[in-house]
CSV table of C-alpha atoms and ligand atoms in Angstrom, one decimal:
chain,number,residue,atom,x,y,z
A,992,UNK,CA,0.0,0.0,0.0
A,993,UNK,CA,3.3,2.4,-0.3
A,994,UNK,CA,2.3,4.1,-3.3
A,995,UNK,CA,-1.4,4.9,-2.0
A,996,UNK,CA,0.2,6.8,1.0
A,997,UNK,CA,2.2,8.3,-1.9
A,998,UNK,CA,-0.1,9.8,-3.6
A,999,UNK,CA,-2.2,11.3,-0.7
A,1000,UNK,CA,1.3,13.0,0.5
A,1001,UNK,CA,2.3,13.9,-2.7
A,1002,UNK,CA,-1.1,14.8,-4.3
A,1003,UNK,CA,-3.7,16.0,-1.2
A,1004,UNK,CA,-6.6,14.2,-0.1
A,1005,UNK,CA,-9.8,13.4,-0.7
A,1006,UNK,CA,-8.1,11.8,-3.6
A,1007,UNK,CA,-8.9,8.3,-6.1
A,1008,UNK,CA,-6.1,6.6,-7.1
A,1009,UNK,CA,-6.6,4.3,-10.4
A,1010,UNK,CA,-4.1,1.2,-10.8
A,1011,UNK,CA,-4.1,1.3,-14.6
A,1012,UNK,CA,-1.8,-1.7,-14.9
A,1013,UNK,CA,-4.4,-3.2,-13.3
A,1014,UNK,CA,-7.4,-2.4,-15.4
A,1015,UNK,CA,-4.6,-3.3,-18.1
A,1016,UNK,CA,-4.4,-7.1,-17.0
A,1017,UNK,CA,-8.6,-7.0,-16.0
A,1018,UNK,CA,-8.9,-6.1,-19.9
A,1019,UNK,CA,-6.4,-8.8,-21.3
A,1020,UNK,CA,-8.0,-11.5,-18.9
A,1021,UNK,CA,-11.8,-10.4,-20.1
A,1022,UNK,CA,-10.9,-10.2,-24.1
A,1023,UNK,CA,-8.9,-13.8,-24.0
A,1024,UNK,CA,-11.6,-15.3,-21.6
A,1025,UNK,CA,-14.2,-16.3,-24.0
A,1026,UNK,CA,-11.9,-17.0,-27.3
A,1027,UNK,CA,-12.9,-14.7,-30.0
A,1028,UNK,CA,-16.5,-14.7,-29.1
A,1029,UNK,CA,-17.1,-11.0,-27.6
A,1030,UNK,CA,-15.3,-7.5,-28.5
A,1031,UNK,CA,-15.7,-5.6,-24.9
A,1032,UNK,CA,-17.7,-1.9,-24.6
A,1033,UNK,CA,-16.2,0.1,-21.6
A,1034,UNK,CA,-19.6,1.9,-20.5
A,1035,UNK,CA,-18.1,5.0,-20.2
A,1036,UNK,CA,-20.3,6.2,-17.1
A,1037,UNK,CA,-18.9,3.7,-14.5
A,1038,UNK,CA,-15.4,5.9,-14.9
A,1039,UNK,CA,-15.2,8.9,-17.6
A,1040,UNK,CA,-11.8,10.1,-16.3
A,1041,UNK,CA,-9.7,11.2,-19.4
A,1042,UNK,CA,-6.3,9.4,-18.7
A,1043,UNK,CA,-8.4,5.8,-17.8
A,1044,UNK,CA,-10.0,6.1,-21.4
A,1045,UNK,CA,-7.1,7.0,-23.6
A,1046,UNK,CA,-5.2,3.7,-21.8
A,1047,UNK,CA,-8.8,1.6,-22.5
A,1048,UNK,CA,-9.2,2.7,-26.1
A,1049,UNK,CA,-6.8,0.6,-27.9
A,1050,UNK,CA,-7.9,-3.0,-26.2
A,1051,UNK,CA,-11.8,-2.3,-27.0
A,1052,UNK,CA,-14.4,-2.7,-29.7
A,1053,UNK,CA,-16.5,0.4,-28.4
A,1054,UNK,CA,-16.6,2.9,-25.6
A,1055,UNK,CA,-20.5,2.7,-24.6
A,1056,UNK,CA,-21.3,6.6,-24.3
A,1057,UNK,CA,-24.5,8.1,-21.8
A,1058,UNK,CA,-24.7,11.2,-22.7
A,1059,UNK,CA,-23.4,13.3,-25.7
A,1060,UNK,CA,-20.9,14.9,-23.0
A,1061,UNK,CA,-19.0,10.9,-23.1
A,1062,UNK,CA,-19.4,10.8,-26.6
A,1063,UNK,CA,-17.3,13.5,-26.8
A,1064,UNK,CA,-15.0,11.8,-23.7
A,1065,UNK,CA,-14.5,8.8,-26.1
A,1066,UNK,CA,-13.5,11.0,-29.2
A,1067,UNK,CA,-11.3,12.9,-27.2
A,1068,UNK,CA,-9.5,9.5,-25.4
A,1069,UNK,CA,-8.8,8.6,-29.6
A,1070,UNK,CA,-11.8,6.0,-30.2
A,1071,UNK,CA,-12.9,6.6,-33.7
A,1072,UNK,CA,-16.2,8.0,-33.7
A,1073,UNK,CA,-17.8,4.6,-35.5
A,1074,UNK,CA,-16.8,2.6,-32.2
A,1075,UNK,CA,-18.9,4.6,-30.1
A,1076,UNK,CA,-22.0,3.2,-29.3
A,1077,UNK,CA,-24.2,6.1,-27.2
A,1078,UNK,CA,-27.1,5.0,-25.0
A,1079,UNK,CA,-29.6,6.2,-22.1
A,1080,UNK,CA,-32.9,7.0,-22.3
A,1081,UNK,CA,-33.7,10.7,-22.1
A,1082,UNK,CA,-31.3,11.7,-25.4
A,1083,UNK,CA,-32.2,15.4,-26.2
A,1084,UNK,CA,-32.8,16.5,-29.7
A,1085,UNK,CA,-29.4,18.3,-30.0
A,1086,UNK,CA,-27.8,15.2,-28.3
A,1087,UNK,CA,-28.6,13.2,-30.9
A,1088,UNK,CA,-28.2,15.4,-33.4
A,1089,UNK,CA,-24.9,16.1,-32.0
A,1090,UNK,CA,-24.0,12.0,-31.9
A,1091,UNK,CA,-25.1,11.6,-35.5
A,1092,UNK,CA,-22.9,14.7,-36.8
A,1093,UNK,CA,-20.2,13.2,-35.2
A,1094,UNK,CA,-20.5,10.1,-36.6
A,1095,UNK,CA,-21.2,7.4,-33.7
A,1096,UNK,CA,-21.0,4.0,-34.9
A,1097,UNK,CA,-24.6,2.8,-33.2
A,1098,UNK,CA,-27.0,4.7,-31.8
A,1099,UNK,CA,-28.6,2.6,-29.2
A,1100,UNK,CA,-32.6,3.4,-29.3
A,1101,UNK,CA,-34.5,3.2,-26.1
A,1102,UNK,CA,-38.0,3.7,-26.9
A,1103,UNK,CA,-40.4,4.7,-30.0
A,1104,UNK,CA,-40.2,8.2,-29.6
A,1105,UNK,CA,-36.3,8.3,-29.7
A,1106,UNK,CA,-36.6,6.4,-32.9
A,1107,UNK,CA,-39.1,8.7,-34.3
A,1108,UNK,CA,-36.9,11.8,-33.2
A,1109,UNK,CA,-33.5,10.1,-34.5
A,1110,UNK,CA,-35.4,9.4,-37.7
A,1111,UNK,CA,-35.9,12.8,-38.4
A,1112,UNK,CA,-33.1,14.2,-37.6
A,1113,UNK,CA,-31.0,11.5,-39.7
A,1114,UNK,CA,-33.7,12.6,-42.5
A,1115,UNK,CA,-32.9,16.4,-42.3
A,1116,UNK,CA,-29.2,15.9,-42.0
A,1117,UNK,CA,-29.7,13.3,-45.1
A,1118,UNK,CA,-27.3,10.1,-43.9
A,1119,UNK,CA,-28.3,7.0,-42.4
A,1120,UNK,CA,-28.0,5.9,-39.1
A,1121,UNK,CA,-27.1,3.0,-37.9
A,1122,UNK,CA,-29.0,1.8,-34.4
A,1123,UNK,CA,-28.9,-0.6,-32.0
A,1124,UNK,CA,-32.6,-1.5,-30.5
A,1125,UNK,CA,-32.4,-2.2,-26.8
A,1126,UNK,CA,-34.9,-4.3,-25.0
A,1127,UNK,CA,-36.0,-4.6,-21.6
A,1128,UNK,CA,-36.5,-8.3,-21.1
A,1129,UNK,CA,-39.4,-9.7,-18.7
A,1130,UNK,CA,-37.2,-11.7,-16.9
A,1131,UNK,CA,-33.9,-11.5,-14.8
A,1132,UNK,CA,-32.1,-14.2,-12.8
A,1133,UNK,CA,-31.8,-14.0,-9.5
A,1134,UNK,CA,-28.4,-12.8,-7.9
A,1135,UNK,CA,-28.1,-9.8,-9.5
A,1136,UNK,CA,-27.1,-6.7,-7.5
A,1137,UNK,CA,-29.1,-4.1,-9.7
A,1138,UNK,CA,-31.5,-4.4,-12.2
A,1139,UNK,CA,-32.3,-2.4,-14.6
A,1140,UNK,CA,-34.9,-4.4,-16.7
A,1141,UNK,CA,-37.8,-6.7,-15.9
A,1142,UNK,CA,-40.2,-4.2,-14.6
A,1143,UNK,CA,-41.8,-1.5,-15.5
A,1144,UNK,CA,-38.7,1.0,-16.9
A,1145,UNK,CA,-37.2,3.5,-18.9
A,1146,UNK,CA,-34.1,1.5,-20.6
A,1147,UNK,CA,-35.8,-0.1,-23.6
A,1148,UNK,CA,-38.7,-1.6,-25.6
A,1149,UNK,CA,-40.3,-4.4,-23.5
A,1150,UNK,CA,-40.1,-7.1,-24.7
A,1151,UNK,CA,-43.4,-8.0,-24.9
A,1152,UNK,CA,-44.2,-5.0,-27.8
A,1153,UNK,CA,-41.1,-6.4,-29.8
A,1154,UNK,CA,-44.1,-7.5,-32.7
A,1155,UNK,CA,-45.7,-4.3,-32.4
A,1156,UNK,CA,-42.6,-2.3,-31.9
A,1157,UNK,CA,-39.6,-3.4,-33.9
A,1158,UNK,CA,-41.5,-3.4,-37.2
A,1159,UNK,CA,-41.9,0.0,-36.6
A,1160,UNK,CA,-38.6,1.1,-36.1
A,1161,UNK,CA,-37.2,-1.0,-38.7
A,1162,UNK,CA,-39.4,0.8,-41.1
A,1163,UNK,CA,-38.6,4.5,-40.1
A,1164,UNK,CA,-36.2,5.8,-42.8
A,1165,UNK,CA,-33.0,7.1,-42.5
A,1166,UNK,CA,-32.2,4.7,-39.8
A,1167,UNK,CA,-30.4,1.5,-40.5
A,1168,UNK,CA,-31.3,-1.2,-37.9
A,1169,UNK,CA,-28.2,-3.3,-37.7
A,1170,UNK,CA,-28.4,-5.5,-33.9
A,1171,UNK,CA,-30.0,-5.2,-30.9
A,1172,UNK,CA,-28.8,-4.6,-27.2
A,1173,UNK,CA,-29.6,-6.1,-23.7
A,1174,UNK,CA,-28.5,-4.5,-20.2
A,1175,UNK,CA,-30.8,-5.7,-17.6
A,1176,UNK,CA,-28.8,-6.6,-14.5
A,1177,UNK,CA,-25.4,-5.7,-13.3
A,1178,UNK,CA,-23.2,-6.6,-10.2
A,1179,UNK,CA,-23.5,-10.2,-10.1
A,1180,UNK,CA,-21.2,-12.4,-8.7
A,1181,UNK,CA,-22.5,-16.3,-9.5
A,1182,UNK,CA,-21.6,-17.3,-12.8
A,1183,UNK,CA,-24.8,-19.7,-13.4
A,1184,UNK,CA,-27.2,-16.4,-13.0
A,1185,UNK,CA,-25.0,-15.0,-15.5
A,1186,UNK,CA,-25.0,-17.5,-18.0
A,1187,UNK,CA,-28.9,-17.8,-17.4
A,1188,UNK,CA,-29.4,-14.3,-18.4
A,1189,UNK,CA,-27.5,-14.9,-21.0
A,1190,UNK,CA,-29.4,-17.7,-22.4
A,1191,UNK,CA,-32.4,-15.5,-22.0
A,1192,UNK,CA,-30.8,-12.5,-24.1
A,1193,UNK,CA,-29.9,-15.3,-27.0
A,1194,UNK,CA,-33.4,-16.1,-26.7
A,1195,UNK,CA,-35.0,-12.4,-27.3
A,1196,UNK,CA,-31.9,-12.1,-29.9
A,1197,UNK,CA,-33.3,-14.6,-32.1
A,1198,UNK,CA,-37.0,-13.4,-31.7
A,1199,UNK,CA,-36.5,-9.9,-32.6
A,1200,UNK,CA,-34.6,-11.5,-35.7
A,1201,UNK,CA,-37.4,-13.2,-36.6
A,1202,UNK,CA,-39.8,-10.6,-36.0
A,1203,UNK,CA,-37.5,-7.9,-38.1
A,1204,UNK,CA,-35.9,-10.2,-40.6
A,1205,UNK,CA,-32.7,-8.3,-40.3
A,1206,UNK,CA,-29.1,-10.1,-39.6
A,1207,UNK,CA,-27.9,-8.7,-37.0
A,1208,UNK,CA,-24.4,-7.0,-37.2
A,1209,UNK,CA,-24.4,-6.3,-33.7
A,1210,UNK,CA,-25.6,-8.4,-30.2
A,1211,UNK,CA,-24.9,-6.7,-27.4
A,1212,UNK,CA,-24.9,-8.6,-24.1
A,1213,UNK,CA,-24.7,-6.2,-21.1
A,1214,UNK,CA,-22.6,-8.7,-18.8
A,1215,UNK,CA,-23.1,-7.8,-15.3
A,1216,UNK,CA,-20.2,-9.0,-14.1
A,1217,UNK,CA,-19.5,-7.9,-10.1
A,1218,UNK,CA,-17.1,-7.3,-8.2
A,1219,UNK,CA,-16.9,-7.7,-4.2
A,1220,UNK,CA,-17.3,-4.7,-2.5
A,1221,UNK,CA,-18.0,-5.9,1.0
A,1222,UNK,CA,-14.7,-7.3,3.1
A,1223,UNK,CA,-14.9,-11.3,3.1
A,1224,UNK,CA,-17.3,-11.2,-0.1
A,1225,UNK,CA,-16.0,-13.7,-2.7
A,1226,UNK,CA,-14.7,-12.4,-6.9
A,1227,UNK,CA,-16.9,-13.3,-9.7
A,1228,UNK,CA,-15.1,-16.4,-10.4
A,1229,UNK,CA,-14.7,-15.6,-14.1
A,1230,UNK,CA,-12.8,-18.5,-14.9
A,1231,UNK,CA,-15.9,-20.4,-14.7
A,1232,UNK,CA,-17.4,-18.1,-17.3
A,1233,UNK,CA,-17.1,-19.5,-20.8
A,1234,UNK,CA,-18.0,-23.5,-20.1
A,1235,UNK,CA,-21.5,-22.2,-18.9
A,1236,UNK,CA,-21.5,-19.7,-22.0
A,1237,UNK,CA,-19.7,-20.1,-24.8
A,1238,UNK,CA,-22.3,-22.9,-25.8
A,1239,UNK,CA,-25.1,-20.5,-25.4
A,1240,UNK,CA,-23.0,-17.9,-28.3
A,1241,UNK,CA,-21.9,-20.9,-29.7
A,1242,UNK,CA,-25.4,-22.3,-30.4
A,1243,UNK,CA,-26.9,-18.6,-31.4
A,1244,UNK,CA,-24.2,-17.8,-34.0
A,1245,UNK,CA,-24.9,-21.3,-35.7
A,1246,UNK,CA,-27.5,-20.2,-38.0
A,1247,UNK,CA,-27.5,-18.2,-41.4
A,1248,UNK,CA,-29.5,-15.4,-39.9
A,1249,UNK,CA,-26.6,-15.1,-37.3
A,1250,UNK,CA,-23.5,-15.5,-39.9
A,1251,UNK,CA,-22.7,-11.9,-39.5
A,1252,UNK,CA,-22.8,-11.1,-36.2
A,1253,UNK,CA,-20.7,-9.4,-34.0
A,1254,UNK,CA,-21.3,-9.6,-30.2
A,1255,UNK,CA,-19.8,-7.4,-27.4
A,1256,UNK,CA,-19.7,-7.6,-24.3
A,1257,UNK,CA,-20.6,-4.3,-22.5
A,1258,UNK,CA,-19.5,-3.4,-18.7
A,1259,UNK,CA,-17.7,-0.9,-16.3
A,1260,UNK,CA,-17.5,-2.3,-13.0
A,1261,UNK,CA,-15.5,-5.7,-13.6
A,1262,UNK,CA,-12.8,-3.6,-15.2
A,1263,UNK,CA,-12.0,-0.7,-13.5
A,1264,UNK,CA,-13.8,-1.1,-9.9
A,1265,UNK,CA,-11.4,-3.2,-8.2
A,1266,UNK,CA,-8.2,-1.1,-9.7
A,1267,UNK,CA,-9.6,2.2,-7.6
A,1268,UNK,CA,-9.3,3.5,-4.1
A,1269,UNK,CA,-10.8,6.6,-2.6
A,1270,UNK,CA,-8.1,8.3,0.3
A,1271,UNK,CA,-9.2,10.2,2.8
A,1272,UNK,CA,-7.6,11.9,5.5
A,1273,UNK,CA,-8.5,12.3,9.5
A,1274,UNK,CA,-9.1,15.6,10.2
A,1275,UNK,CA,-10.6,15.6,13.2
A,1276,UNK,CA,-12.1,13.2,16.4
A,1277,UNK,CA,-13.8,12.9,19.6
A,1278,UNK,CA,-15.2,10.4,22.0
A,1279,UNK,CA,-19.0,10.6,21.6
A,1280,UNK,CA,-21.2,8.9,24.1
A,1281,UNK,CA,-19.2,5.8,24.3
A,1282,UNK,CA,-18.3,6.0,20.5
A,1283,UNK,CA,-15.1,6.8,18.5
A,1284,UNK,CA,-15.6,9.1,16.1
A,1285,UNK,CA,-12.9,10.2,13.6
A,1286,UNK,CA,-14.3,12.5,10.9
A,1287,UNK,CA,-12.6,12.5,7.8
A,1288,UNK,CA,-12.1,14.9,4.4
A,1289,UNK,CA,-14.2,12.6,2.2
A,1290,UNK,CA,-17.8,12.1,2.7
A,1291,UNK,CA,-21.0,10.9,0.4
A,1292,UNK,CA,-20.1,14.2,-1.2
A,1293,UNK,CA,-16.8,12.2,-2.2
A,1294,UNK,CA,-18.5,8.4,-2.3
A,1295,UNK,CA,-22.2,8.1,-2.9
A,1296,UNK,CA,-21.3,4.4,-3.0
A,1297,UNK,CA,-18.9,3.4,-0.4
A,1298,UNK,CA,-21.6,5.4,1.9
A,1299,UNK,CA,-24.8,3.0,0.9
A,1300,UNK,CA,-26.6,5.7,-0.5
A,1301,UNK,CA,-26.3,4.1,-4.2
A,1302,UNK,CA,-29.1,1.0,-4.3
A,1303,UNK,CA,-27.6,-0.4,-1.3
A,1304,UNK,CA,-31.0,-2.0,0.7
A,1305,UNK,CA,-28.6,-2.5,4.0
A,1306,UNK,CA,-25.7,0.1,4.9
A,1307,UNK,CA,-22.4,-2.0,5.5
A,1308,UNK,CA,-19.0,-1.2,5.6
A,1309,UNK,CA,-16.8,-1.2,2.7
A,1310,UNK,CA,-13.0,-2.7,2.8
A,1311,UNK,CA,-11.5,0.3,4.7
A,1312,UNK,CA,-7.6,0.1,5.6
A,1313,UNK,CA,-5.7,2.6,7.5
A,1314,UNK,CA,-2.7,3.2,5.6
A,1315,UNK,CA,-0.7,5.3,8.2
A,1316,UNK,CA,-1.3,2.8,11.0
A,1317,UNK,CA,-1.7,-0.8,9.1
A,1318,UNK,CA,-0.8,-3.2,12.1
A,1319,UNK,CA,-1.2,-1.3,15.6
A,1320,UNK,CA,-3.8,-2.3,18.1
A,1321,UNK,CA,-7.2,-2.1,16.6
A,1322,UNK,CA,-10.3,-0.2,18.1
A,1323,UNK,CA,-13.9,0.1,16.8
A,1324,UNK,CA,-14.9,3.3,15.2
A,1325,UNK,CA,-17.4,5.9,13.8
A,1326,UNK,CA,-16.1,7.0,10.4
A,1327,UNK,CA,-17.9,10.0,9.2
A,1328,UNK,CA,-17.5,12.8,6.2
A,1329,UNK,CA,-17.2,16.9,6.6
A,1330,UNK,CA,-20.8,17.3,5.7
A,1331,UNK,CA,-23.4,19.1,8.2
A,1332,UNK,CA,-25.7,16.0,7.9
A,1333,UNK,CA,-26.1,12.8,10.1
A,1334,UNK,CA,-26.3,10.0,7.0
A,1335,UNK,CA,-23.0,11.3,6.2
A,1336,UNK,CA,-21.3,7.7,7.3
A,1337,UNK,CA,-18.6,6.4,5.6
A,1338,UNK,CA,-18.5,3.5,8.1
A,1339,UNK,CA,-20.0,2.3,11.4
A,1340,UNK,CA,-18.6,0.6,14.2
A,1341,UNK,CA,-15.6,-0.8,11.9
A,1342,UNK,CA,-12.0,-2.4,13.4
A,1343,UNK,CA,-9.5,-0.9,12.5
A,1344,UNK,CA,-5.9,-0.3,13.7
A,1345,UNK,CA,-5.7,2.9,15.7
A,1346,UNK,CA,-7.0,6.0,13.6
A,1347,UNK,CA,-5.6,9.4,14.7
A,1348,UNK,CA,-6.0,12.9,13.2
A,1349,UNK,CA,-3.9,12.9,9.8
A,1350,UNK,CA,-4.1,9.6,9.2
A,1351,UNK,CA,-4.8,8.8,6.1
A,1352,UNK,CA,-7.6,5.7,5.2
A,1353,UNK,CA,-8.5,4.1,1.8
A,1354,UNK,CA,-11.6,2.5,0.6
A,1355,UNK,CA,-11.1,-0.6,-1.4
A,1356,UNK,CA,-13.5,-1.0,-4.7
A,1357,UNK,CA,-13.6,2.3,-5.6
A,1358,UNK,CA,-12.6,2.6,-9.4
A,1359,UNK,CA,-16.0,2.7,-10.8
A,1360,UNK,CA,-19.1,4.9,-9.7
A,1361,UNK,CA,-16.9,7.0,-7.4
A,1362,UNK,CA,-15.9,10.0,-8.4
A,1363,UNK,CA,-18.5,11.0,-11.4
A,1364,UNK,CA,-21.1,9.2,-9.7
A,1365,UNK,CA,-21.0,11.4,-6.5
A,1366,UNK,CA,-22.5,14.8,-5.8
A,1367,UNK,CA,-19.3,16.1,-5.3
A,1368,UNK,CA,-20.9,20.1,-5.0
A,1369,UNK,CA,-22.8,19.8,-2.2
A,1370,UNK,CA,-21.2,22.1,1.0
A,1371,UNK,CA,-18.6,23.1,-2.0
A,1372,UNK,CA,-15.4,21.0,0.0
A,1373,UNK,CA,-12.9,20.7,-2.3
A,1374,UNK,CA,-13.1,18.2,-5.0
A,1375,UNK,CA,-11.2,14.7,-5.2
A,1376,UNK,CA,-7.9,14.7,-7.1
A,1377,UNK,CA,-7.6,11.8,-9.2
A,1378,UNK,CA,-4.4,10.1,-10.1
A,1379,UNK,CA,-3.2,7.3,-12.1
A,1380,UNK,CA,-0.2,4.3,-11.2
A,1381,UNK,CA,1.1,3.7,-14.7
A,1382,UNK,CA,4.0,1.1,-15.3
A,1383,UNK,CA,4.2,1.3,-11.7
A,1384,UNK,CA,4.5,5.5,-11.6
A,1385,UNK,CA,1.8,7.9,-9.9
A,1386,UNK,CA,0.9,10.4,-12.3
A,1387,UNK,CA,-1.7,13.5,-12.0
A,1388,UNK,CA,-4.7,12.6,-14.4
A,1389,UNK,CA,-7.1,15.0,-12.6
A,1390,UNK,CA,-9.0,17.3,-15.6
A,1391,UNK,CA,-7.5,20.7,-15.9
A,1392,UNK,CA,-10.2,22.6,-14.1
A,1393,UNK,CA,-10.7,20.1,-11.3
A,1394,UNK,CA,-7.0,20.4,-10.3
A,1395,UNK,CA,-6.8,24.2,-10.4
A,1396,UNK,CA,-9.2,24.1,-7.5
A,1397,UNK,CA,-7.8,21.6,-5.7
A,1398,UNK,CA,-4.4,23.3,-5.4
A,1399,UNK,CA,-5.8,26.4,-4.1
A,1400,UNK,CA,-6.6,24.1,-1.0
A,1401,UNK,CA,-3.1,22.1,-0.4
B,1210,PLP,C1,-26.4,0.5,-20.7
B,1210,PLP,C2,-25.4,0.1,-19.7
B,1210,PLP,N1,-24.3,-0.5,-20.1
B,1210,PLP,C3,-23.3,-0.8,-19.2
B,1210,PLP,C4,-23.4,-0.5,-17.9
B,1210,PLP,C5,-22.3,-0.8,-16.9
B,1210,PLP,O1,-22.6,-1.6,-15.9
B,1210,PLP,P1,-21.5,-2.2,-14.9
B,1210,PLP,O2,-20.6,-1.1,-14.6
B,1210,PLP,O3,-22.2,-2.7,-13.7
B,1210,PLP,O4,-20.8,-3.2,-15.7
B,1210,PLP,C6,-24.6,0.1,-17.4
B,1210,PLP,C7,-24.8,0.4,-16.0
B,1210,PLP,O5,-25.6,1.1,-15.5
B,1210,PLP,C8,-25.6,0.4,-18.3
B,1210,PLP,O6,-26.7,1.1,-18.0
């Protein structure tokens, strides 16, 4: 853990520190795992910083883009524009406008009305665009940590209106309807769920074929592949992976409607979450009716996440560590943020070896949804620095504005 109390000397705290030799060896792992069967989409939202994307770029088949704001991220990082895919379900007008005079590979359509409205604009700027349908399936495993499908939502035609629906879209002119795109569940960590929702997806794949008549180009499978975030909680064992679904490609590809297919495999999390720590420094403590409290310089302003405030049903401690103190005598402690609000807990009652004032603590499982997913504004305390360890080196990779602000702090 040298280099972690490093970079908070060296760089301030709060501050993330991404291990991009790590997310290097995540990515080679993920595109030999399942032979040649998936190129991998880095959704860009579970980790937009600049430096992370311009070392992703060159090992994907797409950056998956939210808004136009990460299309732009993905341009900028050196993806050509026709490997970025841009989903989400509220795209405004100029958005898409924006996406298609840029020249994004696939737009990924998320309900009639976006079709209708990307139709039009495709029409008026006379090209053709090529989209991705996505569809919200009526069923998902069990196991997963999120859903995002089988219920009543926003991502998607249901499935259900695929024979009403798709015919539709397919028929709208100016768009090109070249695959179709599932993300209905993320942060699992049991491999048979996976596979099972896979199997489902490879289901709806071939019934939207039959429904359209089109061969696809493009499948995407949104993975949701977890990661542990919770100390003694167990990695996706992704070894196990491709016996339980290669078949399941295998046996969807084997078909003349399927001949041309390319699938990827879309995710965040798996790759970069378990190569990112949030530091945090002690700044101050007292006893409080029998209770330790330390308060430190990162809060839910810092880590929406690490905090339980993002989908978490139960608050529990994430995998702190005190890096100034690793091996003294432990005590139990209050660990709270700078905000003037009680749920601002970072952890409760955790062991850990003796925390003082200027100690410094770091929270495991941080490289994804920390930073950008954090409403790092509120009580205006100064922003998280972000660095990256590159062939072993720290290096600043905070954005230009970000890091003028933080220095007027240190
Ligand atoms: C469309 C889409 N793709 C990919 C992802 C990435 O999910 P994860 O980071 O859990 O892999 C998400 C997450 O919300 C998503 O909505």
């Amino acid at each position: 853990m040298a280099p972690l109390l490093e970079a908070a000397n060296t760089f301030g705290t709060p501050l993330y520190v991404y291990n991009l030799d790590m997310v290097q060896k995540r990515l080679s792992i993920l595109s030999d795992l399942f032979g040649n069967r998936f190129g991998i989409s880095y959704a860009i939202k579970a980790n937009p910083n600049p430096t992370l994307l311009a070392a992703l770029q060159a090992g994907l088949s797409t950056f998956d883009a939210s808004s136009f704001a990460e299309v732009i991220a993905a341009i900028d990082a050196g993806m050509p524009a026709k490997q970025v895919t841009f989903s989400g379900p509220a795209k405004r007008e100029a958005e898409i406008k924006g996406a298609i005079v840029a020249g994004v590979g696939e737009l990924v359509v998320e309900s009639l009305t976006e079709a209708k409205r990307a139709s039009s604009i495709a029409k008026e700027r006379g090209v053709n665009q090529n989209i991705l349908v996505r569809i919200n399936p009526l069923k998902l495993p069990r196991k997963f940590g999120a859903s995002m499908g089988a219920t009543a939502s926003q991502f998607g035609i249901d499935e259900e209106d695929l024979a009403r629906d798709l015919p539709i879209i397919r028929d709208y002119p100016n768009l090109n309807l070249i695959g179709f795109h599932i993300y209905s569940g993320t942060n699992c960590l049991v491999p048979e769920a996976i596979a099972e929702n896979f199997a489902i997806f490879a289901d709806i794949f071939r019934a939207a074929q039959e429904i359209t008549g089109v061969k696809p180009k493009r499948l995407v499978f949104g993975s949701g592949f977890g990661i542990p975030y919770l100390p003694g909680e167990d990695a996706l064992d992704h070894a196990a992976l491709p016996a339980l679904i290669n078949p399941i490609i295998d046996d969807l590809l084997d078909g003349e409607a399927f001949n041309e297919t390319k699938c990827n495999l879309e995710l965040g999390r798996w790759l970069v979450g378990p190569a990112g720590w949030l530091l945090t420094r002690v700044i101050s403590e007292k006893h409080s009716r029998g209770v330790e409290v330390r308060t430190c310089d990162a809060g839910f302003n810092a880590h929406l996440a690490a905090c339980g405030m993002m989908g978490s049903v139960i608050r529990r401690n994430w995998d702190f560590e005190n890096l100034s103190n690793a091996k003294g005598q432990t005590g139990r402690y209050m660990l709270t943020g700078p905000l003037c609000t009680s749920i601002d807990r970072l952890a409760m009652d955790i062991e850990l070896p003796k925390v003082s004032i200027a100690d410094v603590l770091s929270i495991a499982s941080s490289g994804a949804y920390g930073y950008s997913a954090s409403p790092r504004g509120f009580i205006s305390h100064p922003e998280p620095r972000e660095v990256v360890i590159e062939n072993g080196q720290l290096r600043d990779a905070t954005p230009p504005l970000a890091r003028i602000a933080a220095e007027l702090v240190l």
